[in-house]
Coordinates of C-alpha atoms in Angstrom, one line a residue:
X1 CA -4.0 0.1 -36.8
X2 CA -4.2 -2.2 -33.7
X3 CA -2.1 -1.3 -30.7
X4 CA 0.3 -4.2 -29.8
X5 CA -0.7 -6.1 -26.7
X6 CA 1.6 -5.5 -23.8
X7 CA 3.3 -8.6 -22.5
X8 CA 2.3 -9.3 -19.0
X9 CA 5.0 -9.2 -16.3
X10 CA 5.2 -11.3 -13.1
X11 CA 7.6 -11.3 -10.2
X12 CA 8.0 -14.5 -8.2
X13 CA 10.1 -14.9 -5.1
X14 CA 11.7 -18.2 -4.0
X15 CA 11.9 -19.1 -7.7
X16 CA 15.1 -21.1 -7.7
X17 CA 13.4 -24.4 -6.7
X18 CA 10.1 -26.2 -6.0
X19 CA 6.9 -24.2 -6.4
X20 CA 8.5 -21.0 -7.6
X21 CA 10.7 -22.7 -10.2
X22 CA 7.8 -24.6 -11.7
X23 CA 5.4 -21.6 -11.5
X24 CA 8.0 -19.6 -13.5
X25 CA 8.0 -22.2 -16.2
X26 CA 4.2 -22.4 -16.5
X27 CA 3.6 -18.7 -16.4
X28 CA 5.9 -18.4 -19.4
X29 CA 4.7 -21.5 -21.3
X30 CA 0.9 -21.3 -20.5
X31 CA 0.1 -17.6 -19.9
X32 CA 3.0 -16.1 -21.9
X33 CA 4.3 -13.9 -19.2
X34 CA 7.7 -12.3 -18.8
X35 CA 8.9 -13.4 -15.4
X36 CA 11.3 -11.8 -13.0
X37 CA 12.4 -14.9 -11.2
X38 CA 13.8 -13.8 -7.8
X39 CA 15.8 -15.9 -5.3
X40 CA 19.0 -15.8 -3.2
X41 CA 20.5 -18.4 -5.6
X42 CA 20.3 -17.4 -9.3
X43 CA 22.2 -20.3 -10.7
X44 CA 19.2 -22.5 -11.4
X45 CA 17.3 -19.5 -12.8
X46 CA 20.1 -18.8 -15.3
X47 CA 19.7 -22.4 -16.5
X48 CA 15.9 -21.8 -16.8
X49 CA 16.5 -18.5 -18.7
X50 CA 18.7 -20.4 -21.2
X51 CA 16.0 -22.9 -21.7
X52 CA 13.0 -20.5 -22.0
X53 CA 14.6 -17.4 -23.4
X54 CA 16.4 -14.3 -22.1
X55 CA 13.3 -12.2 -22.9
X56 CA 11.0 -14.6 -21.0
X57 CA 12.9 -15.3 -17.7
X58 CA 14.9 -12.6 -16.0
X59 CA 16.9 -14.0 -13.0
X60 CA 17.0 -11.5 -10.0
X61 CA 19.0 -12.0 -6.9
X62 CA 16.8 -11.1 -3.9
X63 CA 16.9 -11.6 -0.2
X64 CA 13.4 -10.8 1.0
X65 CA 14.8 -10.3 4.5
X66 CA 17.0 -7.4 3.4
X67 CA 15.4 -4.0 2.8
X68 CA 18.3 -2.9 0.7
X69 CA 17.8 -5.9 -1.6
X70 CA 14.1 -5.1 -2.0
X71 CA 15.0 -1.5 -2.8
X72 CA 17.5 -2.6 -5.4
X73 CA 14.9 -4.8 -7.0
X74 CA 12.4 -1.9 -7.0
X75 CA 14.9 0.3 -8.7
X76 CA 15.6 -2.4 -11.3
X77 CA 11.9 -2.6 -12.1
X78 CA 11.5 1.2 -12.4
X79 CA 14.4 1.2 -14.9
X80 CA 13.3 -1.8 -17.0
X81 CA 9.5 -1.4 -17.0
X82 CA 9.0 2.0 -18.7
X83 CA 5.2 1.9 -17.8
X84 CA 6.0 0.7 -14.3
X85 CA 3.4 -2.0 -14.6
X86 CA 3.5 -5.4 -12.9
X87 CA 0.7 -7.9 -13.5
X88 CA 1.5 -10.5 -10.9
X89 CA 3.5 -10.4 -7.6
X90 CA 3.8 -13.9 -6.2
X91 CA 5.1 -14.0 -2.7
X92 CA 6.4 -17.6 -2.6
X93 CA 9.7 -17.5 -0.7
X94 CA 9.4 -19.4 2.6
X95 CA 11.4 -21.1 5.3
X96 CA 10.3 -24.1 7.5
X97 CA 10.7 -24.4 11.3
X98 CA 9.8 -27.8 12.8
X99 CA 10.5 -27.9 16.5
X100 CA 8.4 -28.2 19.7
X101 CA 7.2 -24.8 20.8
X102 CA 9.5 -24.6 23.8
X103 CA 12.6 -25.5 21.8
X104 CA 12.4 -22.7 19.3
X105 CA 15.2 -20.1 20.0
X106 CA 14.9 -16.4 19.6
X107 CA 17.1 -16.6 16.5
X108 CA 14.9 -19.4 15.0
X109 CA 11.8 -17.3 15.6
X110 CA 13.2 -14.1 14.1
X111 CA 14.7 -15.9 11.1
X112 CA 11.5 -17.6 10.0
X113 CA 9.3 -14.5 10.7
X114 CA 11.8 -12.4 8.6
X115 CA 11.4 -14.7 5.6
X116 CA 7.8 -15.8 5.9
X117 CA 6.1 -12.6 7.2
X118 CA 8.2 -9.5 7.1
X119 CA 9.6 -10.3 3.7
X120 CA 6.3 -10.6 1.8
X121 CA 4.8 -7.6 3.7
X122 CA 7.7 -5.3 2.9
X123 CA 8.0 -6.5 -0.7
X124 CA 4.2 -6.1 -1.3
X125 CA 4.3 -2.5 0.1
X126 CA 7.2 -1.5 -2.1
X127 CA 5.8 -3.1 -5.3
X128 CA 2.1 -2.4 -4.9
X129 CA 2.3 0.8 -7.0
X130 CA 3.4 -1.2 -10.0
X131 CA 0.4 -3.5 -9.7
X132 CA -2.0 -0.5 -9.2
X133 CA -0.5 1.1 -12.4
X134 CA -1.3 -2.1 -14.3
X135 CA -5.0 -2.1 -13.3
X136 CA -7.3 -1.2 -16.2
X137 CA -10.7 -2.1 -17.3
X138 CA -9.3 -5.0 -19.3
X139 CA -6.5 -6.0 -17.0
X140 CA -6.6 -7.3 -13.4
X141 CA -3.3 -7.5 -11.5
X142 CA -2.9 -10.1 -8.8
X143 CA -0.9 -10.3 -5.6
X144 CA -0.5 -13.9 -4.4
X145 CA 0.8 -15.6 -1.3
X146 CA 1.9 -19.2 -0.7
X147 CA 0.0 -20.0 2.5
X148 CA -0.2 -23.3 4.3
X149 CA -2.5 -25.7 6.0
X150 CA -0.2 -25.3 9.0
X151 CA -1.7 -21.8 9.4
X152 CA -5.2 -23.3 9.9
X153 CA -4.5 -26.7 11.6
X154 CA -2.7 -27.8 14.8
X155 CA 0.2 -29.6 13.2
X156 CA 2.5 -30.7 16.1
X157 CA 6.0 -29.3 16.3
X158 CA 5.1 -26.4 13.9
X159 CA 3.9 -23.7 16.2
X160 CA 6.2 -20.9 15.0
X161 CA 6.0 -21.8 11.3
X162 CA 2.2 -22.1 11.7
X163 CA 2.1 -18.7 13.3
X164 CA 3.9 -17.1 10.3
X165 CA 1.5 -18.7 7.9
X166 CA -1.5 -17.6 10.0
X167 CA -0.1 -14.1 9.9
X168 CA 0.3 -14.1 6.2
X169 CA -3.3 -15.5 5.7
X170 CA -4.8 -12.6 7.7
X171 CA -2.5 -10.1 6.0
X172 CA -3.7 -11.3 2.6
X173 CA -7.4 -11.2 3.7
X174 CA -7.2 -7.6 4.8
X175 CA -5.1 -6.7 1.8
X176 CA -7.8 -8.3 -0.4
X177 CA -10.3 -5.8 1.0
X178 CA -8.0 -2.8 0.8
X179 CA -7.0 -3.4 -2.8
X180 CA -10.6 -3.6 -4.1
X181 CA -10.9 0.1 -5.1
X182 CA -7.6 -0.1 -7.0
X183 CA -8.6 -3.0 -9.2
X184 CA -5.9 -5.4 -7.8
X185 CA -7.0 -8.8 -6.6
X186 CA -5.3 -10.8 -3.8
X187 CA -5.0 -14.6 -3.7
X188 CA -4.0 -16.6 -0.6
X189 CA -3.1 -20.1 -1.7
X190 CA -3.6 -22.3 1.4
X191 CA -1.3 -25.2 0.5
X192 CA -1.4 -28.8 1.5
X193 CA 1.2 -31.4 0.6
X194 CA 3.5 -30.5 -2.3
X195 CA 6.7 -32.4 -3.2
X196 CA 9.4 -29.8 -2.4
X197 CA 12.6 -29.5 -0.3
X198 CA 11.2 -27.1 2.3
X199 CA 11.1 -29.8 5.1
X200 CA 13.1 -28.9 8.2
X201 CA 15.8 -31.6 8.7
X202 CA 17.4 -30.2 11.9
X203 CA 17.7 -32.5 14.9
X204 CA 15.7 -32.1 18.1
X205 CA 17.8 -30.2 20.7
X206 CA 19.4 -32.4 23.4
X207 CA 17.6 -30.2 26.0
X208 CA 14.1 -30.7 24.5
X209 CA 11.3 -31.9 26.8
X210 CA 10.6 -34.3 24.0
X211 CA 14.1 -35.8 24.0
X212 CA 13.1 -39.3 25.0
X213 CA 12.4 -42.4 22.9
X214 CA 8.7 -41.9 22.1
X215 CA 9.1 -38.2 21.7
X216 CA 12.0 -38.6 19.2
X217 CA 9.9 -41.1 17.3
X218 CA 7.0 -38.7 17.1
X219 CA 9.3 -35.8 16.1
X220 CA 10.9 -37.9 13.3
X221 CA 7.5 -38.9 12.0
X222 CA 6.4 -35.2 11.9
X223 CA 9.6 -34.3 10.0
X224 CA 8.7 -36.9 7.3
X225 CA 5.0 -36.0 7.2
X226 CA 5.0 -34.6 3.7
X227 CA 6.8 -37.5 2.0
X228 CA 4.6 -40.0 3.9
X229 CA 1.4 -38.5 2.7
X230 CA 1.7 -38.6 -1.1
X231 CA 2.5 -35.0 -1.7
X232 CA 1.3 -33.5 -5.0
X233 CA 4.0 -32.8 -7.6
X234 CA 4.8 -29.1 -8.1
X235 CA 3.8 -29.4 -11.8
X236 CA 0.3 -30.5 -10.9
X237 CA 0.0 -28.0 -8.1
X238 CA 1.2 -25.1 -10.2
X239 CA -1.2 -26.1 -13.0
X240 CA -4.1 -25.4 -10.6
X241 CA -2.5 -22.1 -9.6
X242 CA -2.2 -21.0 -13.2
X243 CA -5.9 -21.7 -13.6
X244 CA -6.7 -19.7 -10.5
X245 CA -4.6 -16.7 -11.7
X246 CA -6.2 -16.8 -15.2
X247 CA -9.7 -17.0 -13.7
X248 CA -9.0 -14.0 -11.5
X249 CA -7.8 -12.0 -14.4
X250 CA -10.5 -13.0 -16.8
X251 CA -13.7 -13.1 -14.7
X252 CA -15.5 -11.4 -11.9
X253 CA -14.5 -14.2 -9.5
X254 CA -12.7 -12.8 -6.5
X255 CA -11.9 -15.4 -3.8
X256 CA -9.2 -14.6 -1.3
X257 CA -8.5 -18.1 -0.2
X258 CA -8.0 -21.2 -2.4
X259 CA -7.0 -24.6 -1.2
X260 CA -4.4 -26.5 -3.3
X261 CA -2.1 -29.5 -2.7
X262 CA -2.7 -32.8 -1.1
X263 CA -5.5 -32.9 1.5
X264 CA -5.9 -29.1 1.4
X265 CA -9.6 -29.2 0.6
X266 CA -10.2 -32.1 2.9
X267 CA -8.7 -30.3 5.8
X268 CA -10.7 -27.2 5.0
X269 CA -13.9 -29.3 5.4
X270 CA -12.6 -31.0 8.6
X271 CA -11.7 -27.7 10.2
X272 CA -15.2 -26.4 9.5
X273 CA -17.1 -29.4 10.8
X274 CA -15.1 -31.2 13.4
X275 CA -15.0 -30.0 17.1
X276 CA -11.6 -28.9 18.1
X277 CA -11.1 -31.5 20.8
X278 CA -11.9 -34.3 18.4
X279 CA -9.5 -32.8 15.9
X280 CA -6.7 -32.8 18.5
X281 CA -7.4 -36.4 19.3
X282 CA -7.2 -37.3 15.6
X283 CA -3.9 -35.4 15.3
X284 CA -2.5 -37.1 18.4
X285 CA -3.2 -40.5 16.7
X286 CA -2.1 -39.4 13.2
X287 CA 1.2 -38.0 14.4
X288 CA 2.0 -40.9 16.8
X289 CA 1.9 -38.6 19.8
X290 CA -0.1 -40.9 22.1
X291 CA 2.9 -43.1 23.0
X292 CA 4.9 -39.9 23.8
X293 CA 2.1 -38.4 25.9
X294 CA 1.6 -41.7 27.8
X295 CA 5.4 -41.9 28.5
X296 CA 5.2 -38.4 30.0
X297 CA 2.3 -39.4 32.2
X298 CA 4.0 -42.6 33.3
X299 CA 7.1 -40.6 34.2
X300 CA 5.0 -38.2 36.3
X301 CA 3.4 -41.1 38.1
X302 CA 6.8 -42.6 38.8
X303 CA 8.1 -39.3 40.1
X304 CA 5.0 -38.9 42.3
X305 CA 5.5 -42.4 43.7
X306 CA 9.1 -41.7 44.5
X307 CA 8.3 -38.5 46.2
X308 CA 5.7 -40.3 48.3
X309 CA 8.3 -43.0 49.3
X310 CA 10.9 -40.3 50.2
X311 CA 8.3 -38.4 52.2
X312 CA 7.3 -41.5 54.1
X313 CA 10.9 -42.4 54.8
X314 CA 11.6 -38.9 56.0
X315 CA 8.6 -39.0 58.4
X316 CA 9.6 -42.5 59.7

């Protein structure tokens, strides 16, 4: 008599919208997973549960910034997964931060690092034993992260967000190495343009050094970057991710970085081949920074000329 095949189990953070929401649907419909869909807002997930089935989608309220919330989730999994096996942990929850580097407050920095870096690191540490338990000769668990091109490229007004993603990229790469003897694979999805609501819509502070006409125009253009560059629909993006996960679990392939989303692969090639000073020049043009930079230089020249006149009048 054949032993029944165990239904694979995934946990996805940031599942209430965008990438996480679509990924939940596709994991259920295409790979037949049972998904613990985790987010701070569970309302949309309850609707998805009603659509796909109570045994397929399990909404879980989770704040990745809160250690007690992570511990509560861990206890829930210990109680509901008798074998304590998890086949996929997808660290997707994220927060944007689009400001010039000198305008980002301490609170801004701490908030985005808590969501984008500390959250996935803490969650991965606590749930890793579930993935190690699931590793067998015929089953390869996966820990995945939603990375970003911002972590590899000098997108203006994204220094702190970029730093969080660069941190996650490197964390994933080292984790990829450390998980090898335990049979767990690690996937870092370096993401380009995807049509989601993550864009930061906050205004430039009044005290900003970019708070002048040309600077404000460049800042606004940067905020609207994604929608102006034909972002990929979450459905198409997640279809590629599903293929990546299936390939990892069913073959000897073991990449740590994959590039998905609009212009992701293109930017990978650019970063490899183009000298950095040329890249900066291209970004200055692309993001309409030249008028802003020229305005700053013109103001400096005017200030220098006024100082010269004042010095001359003082000497006379």
